[in-house]
Amino acid sequence: MTTPAEQTSTALRTQLANGSLNGNWTLDPNRSTARLRAKHMWGLAPVNGQFRVLTGDATVSPAGDISGRVALATGSVDTKSTKRDRDLRAANFFMSEKYPQITFTLDKLTLADQDVTIFGALTVRETTRSISFPATVTLAGDGEAAFDAEVEVDRSDYGMTVNHLGMVKMKCSVTLHAVFTRV
């Protein structure tokens, strides 16, 4: 008996191979989310937030190769704390005025039995690093695909090392639900 994830993987593999997914896709910002989670107070208290503005696009070639880009507006970070949000947008963290976006550029997607692995580059401020992470893909009808992933990031890799009294962990995670529709 196959699981729903295995059925989705098989459908994705088939549609990429037969060219039925080729073309241009755009991220639906009204149905997509990017949630931020970090540990605060020496790991005892979680800080949750969200990037309220995200954009993206993707292209599927006739051969089934996928490329794309997702951008999170750094000025749209919202943790429900005005002071914290102001700090995150300032020089110690995102530097939103100078670097208005965090971008992920998709270079390659590989299929496994029940999920996909996404390979690409993450750019935060002036630093770009290669990353890969697992994701699940859901195909909904003709012309819609949703990607779900949780990506762990060490903020010190991107020059964000401020840590007053060691209160905030260097690693944080971004949970992404990205819905793409065919253009």
Short mmCIF file of C-alpha atoms in Angstrom, two decimals:
data_model
loop_
_atom_site.label_atom_id
_atom_site.label_comp_id
_atom_site.label_asym_id
_atom_site.label_seq_id
_atom_site.Cartn_x
_atom_site.Cartn_y
_atom_site.Cartn_z
CA MET A 1 0.00 0.00 0.00
CA THR A 2 1.40 3.41 -0.92
CA THR A 3 1.21 6.42 1.36
CA PRO A 4 -0.17 9.81 0.22
CA ALA A 5 3.40 11.19 0.25
CA GLU A 6 4.59 8.36 -2.01
CA GLN A 7 1.65 9.02 -4.35
CA THR A 8 2.55 12.71 -4.51
CA SER A 9 6.20 11.88 -5.19
CA THR A 10 5.18 9.49 -7.97
CA ALA A 11 2.80 12.08 -9.46
CA LEU A 12 5.48 14.77 -9.29
CA ARG A 13 8.06 12.50 -10.90
CA THR A 14 5.60 11.57 -13.67
CA GLN A 15 4.52 15.15 -14.37
CA LEU A 16 8.11 16.43 -14.42
CA ALA A 17 9.07 13.64 -16.84
CA ASN A 18 6.12 14.12 -19.20
CA GLY A 19 6.48 17.92 -19.28
CA SER A 20 3.02 18.71 -17.93
CA LEU A 21 4.49 20.99 -15.24
CA ASN A 22 6.78 22.97 -17.54
CA GLY A 23 6.37 26.70 -17.72
CA ASN A 24 6.44 29.68 -15.41
CA TRP A 25 5.04 29.68 -11.89
CA THR A 26 4.47 32.45 -9.36
CA LEU A 27 4.22 32.38 -5.58
CA ASP A 28 0.77 33.16 -4.20
CA PRO A 29 1.56 35.55 -1.30
CA ASN A 30 -1.95 35.31 0.12
CA ARG A 31 -1.68 31.55 0.66
CA SER A 32 2.03 31.31 1.49
CA THR A 33 3.71 31.80 4.86
CA ALA A 34 7.23 32.12 6.24
CA ARG A 35 7.36 31.64 10.02
CA LEU A 36 10.43 32.39 12.11
CA ARG A 37 11.27 30.61 15.36
CA ALA A 38 14.22 31.22 17.66
CA LYS A 39 15.03 30.33 21.26
CA HIS A 40 15.35 33.23 23.69
CA MET A 41 16.15 33.50 27.40
CA TRP A 42 18.97 30.94 27.21
CA GLY A 43 16.80 28.55 25.23
CA LEU A 44 13.88 28.57 27.64
CA ALA A 45 11.43 30.76 25.73
CA PRO A 46 10.60 30.53 22.04
CA VAL A 47 10.32 33.66 19.95
CA ASN A 48 7.87 33.23 17.11
CA GLY A 49 7.38 35.56 14.22
CA GLN A 50 6.47 35.76 10.61
CA PHE A 51 7.60 37.55 7.49
CA ARG A 52 4.39 39.23 6.31
CA VAL A 53 5.61 39.91 2.74
CA LEU A 54 7.05 37.21 0.51
CA THR A 55 7.39 36.89 -3.24
CA GLY A 56 8.68 34.26 -5.58
CA ASP A 57 8.68 32.63 -8.96
CA ALA A 58 9.80 29.37 -10.52
CA THR A 59 10.38 27.86 -13.93
CA VAL A 60 10.05 24.22 -14.89
CA SER A 61 11.89 23.34 -18.10
CA PRO A 62 10.51 20.86 -20.65
CA ALA A 63 13.15 18.43 -19.36
CA GLY A 64 11.74 18.73 -15.82
CA ASP A 65 14.49 20.89 -14.33
CA ILE A 66 13.28 23.41 -11.76
CA SER A 67 14.74 26.79 -10.88
CA GLY A 68 13.23 29.52 -8.81
CA ARG A 69 13.47 32.19 -6.17
CA VAL A 70 11.68 33.06 -2.93
CA ALA A 71 12.23 36.43 -1.22
CA LEU A 72 11.23 37.46 2.29
CA ALA A 73 10.89 41.19 2.97
CA THR A 74 13.05 41.85 6.03
CA GLY A 75 11.04 44.95 6.92
CA SER A 76 7.92 42.81 7.21
CA VAL A 77 9.17 40.68 10.12
CA ASP A 78 6.48 40.59 12.82
CA THR A 79 7.02 38.99 16.24
CA LYS A 80 4.17 40.87 17.92
CA SER A 81 6.74 42.98 19.78
CA THR A 82 7.35 46.45 18.34
CA LYS A 83 10.70 46.81 20.13
CA ARG A 84 11.94 43.37 19.03
CA ASP A 85 10.78 43.95 15.44
CA ARG A 86 12.61 47.30 15.37
CA ASP A 87 15.77 45.54 16.66
CA LEU A 88 15.46 42.79 14.04
CA ARG A 89 15.16 45.36 11.24
CA ALA A 90 18.16 47.37 12.53
CA ALA A 91 21.94 47.05 12.05
CA ASN A 92 22.53 44.11 14.41
CA PHE A 93 20.28 41.80 12.44
CA PHE A 94 18.59 42.25 9.04
CA MET A 95 19.62 45.84 8.21
CA SER A 96 16.30 46.18 6.39
CA GLU A 97 16.96 49.58 4.85
CA LYS A 98 20.15 48.39 3.15
CA TYR A 99 19.07 44.76 2.59
CA PRO A 100 15.30 44.71 2.07
CA GLN A 101 15.14 40.99 1.23
CA ILE A 102 16.36 37.60 2.33
CA THR A 103 16.46 35.48 -0.83
CA PHE A 104 16.62 31.80 -1.54
CA THR A 105 17.50 30.77 -5.09
CA LEU A 106 16.56 27.22 -6.05
CA ASP A 107 19.19 25.50 -8.16
CA LYS A 108 18.02 21.90 -8.12
CA LEU A 109 15.34 19.64 -6.72
CA THR A 110 15.84 15.91 -6.30
CA LEU A 111 13.06 13.42 -5.69
CA ALA A 112 13.17 10.76 -2.98
CA ASP A 113 10.56 8.16 -2.12
CA GLN A 114 8.36 10.39 0.03
CA ASP A 115 9.77 13.90 -0.27
CA VAL A 116 12.16 16.10 -2.19
CA THR A 117 15.50 17.65 -1.37
CA ILE A 118 15.91 21.26 -2.38
CA PHE A 119 19.36 22.66 -3.21
CA GLY A 120 20.16 26.31 -3.62
CA ALA A 121 21.66 29.45 -2.16
CA LEU A 122 20.44 31.54 0.75
CA THR A 123 21.40 35.22 0.79
CA VAL A 124 21.08 37.24 3.97
CA ARG A 125 22.58 40.73 3.94
CA GLU A 126 25.85 40.43 1.96
CA THR A 127 26.41 36.73 2.55
CA THR A 128 25.34 33.92 0.24
CA ARG A 129 25.70 30.28 1.30
CA SER A 130 24.74 27.02 -0.36
CA ILE A 131 22.09 25.10 1.54
CA SER A 132 19.92 22.04 1.06
CA PHE A 133 16.90 20.85 2.98
CA PRO A 134 14.08 18.31 2.73
CA ALA A 135 10.61 19.41 1.72
CA THR A 136 7.26 17.94 0.90
CA VAL A 137 5.40 18.81 -2.26
CA THR A 138 1.65 18.74 -2.70
CA LEU A 139 0.17 18.92 -6.18
CA ALA A 140 -3.37 20.28 -6.21
CA GLY A 141 -5.14 20.01 -9.52
CA ASP A 142 -3.70 21.46 -12.66
CA GLY A 143 -1.49 24.46 -12.10
CA GLU A 144 -0.87 24.47 -8.33
CA ALA A 145 1.98 23.11 -6.23
CA ALA A 146 2.75 23.70 -2.55
CA PHE A 147 6.14 23.22 -0.91
CA ASP A 148 6.49 22.78 2.85
CA ALA A 149 9.86 22.86 4.58
CA GLU A 150 11.54 23.75 7.82
CA VAL A 151 14.99 25.22 7.33
CA GLU A 152 17.42 25.65 10.21
CA VAL A 153 19.80 28.57 9.87
CA ASP A 154 22.76 29.60 12.01
CA ARG A 155 22.45 33.38 11.97
CA SER A 156 26.16 33.78 12.78
CA ASP A 157 26.88 32.37 9.30
CA TYR A 158 25.31 35.57 7.96
CA GLY A 159 27.07 38.05 10.23
CA MET A 160 24.31 38.36 12.81
CA THR A 161 26.29 37.60 15.95
CA VAL A 162 24.82 40.05 18.46
CA ASN A 163 23.77 38.08 21.50
CA HIS A 164 23.25 40.20 24.61
CA LEU A 165 24.21 38.09 27.64
CA GLY A 166 24.00 34.94 25.50
CA MET A 167 20.21 35.10 25.68
CA VAL A 168 19.41 34.21 22.05
CA LYS A 169 20.48 30.97 20.38
CA MET A 170 22.44 31.36 17.14
CA LYS A 171 20.31 28.80 15.35
CA CYS A 172 16.80 29.64 14.29
CA SER A 173 14.34 27.99 11.96
CA VAL A 174 12.11 29.23 9.18
CA THR A 175 9.04 27.18 8.34
CA LEU A 176 7.95 27.85 4.79
CA HIS A 177 4.64 27.01 3.16
CA ALA A 178 4.99 28.22 -0.43
CA VAL A 179 2.06 27.87 -2.83
CA PHE A 180 2.93 28.33 -6.49
CA THR A 181 0.44 28.69 -9.33
CA ARG A 182 1.07 28.44 -13.04
CA VAL A 183 1.31 31.79 -14.80
#
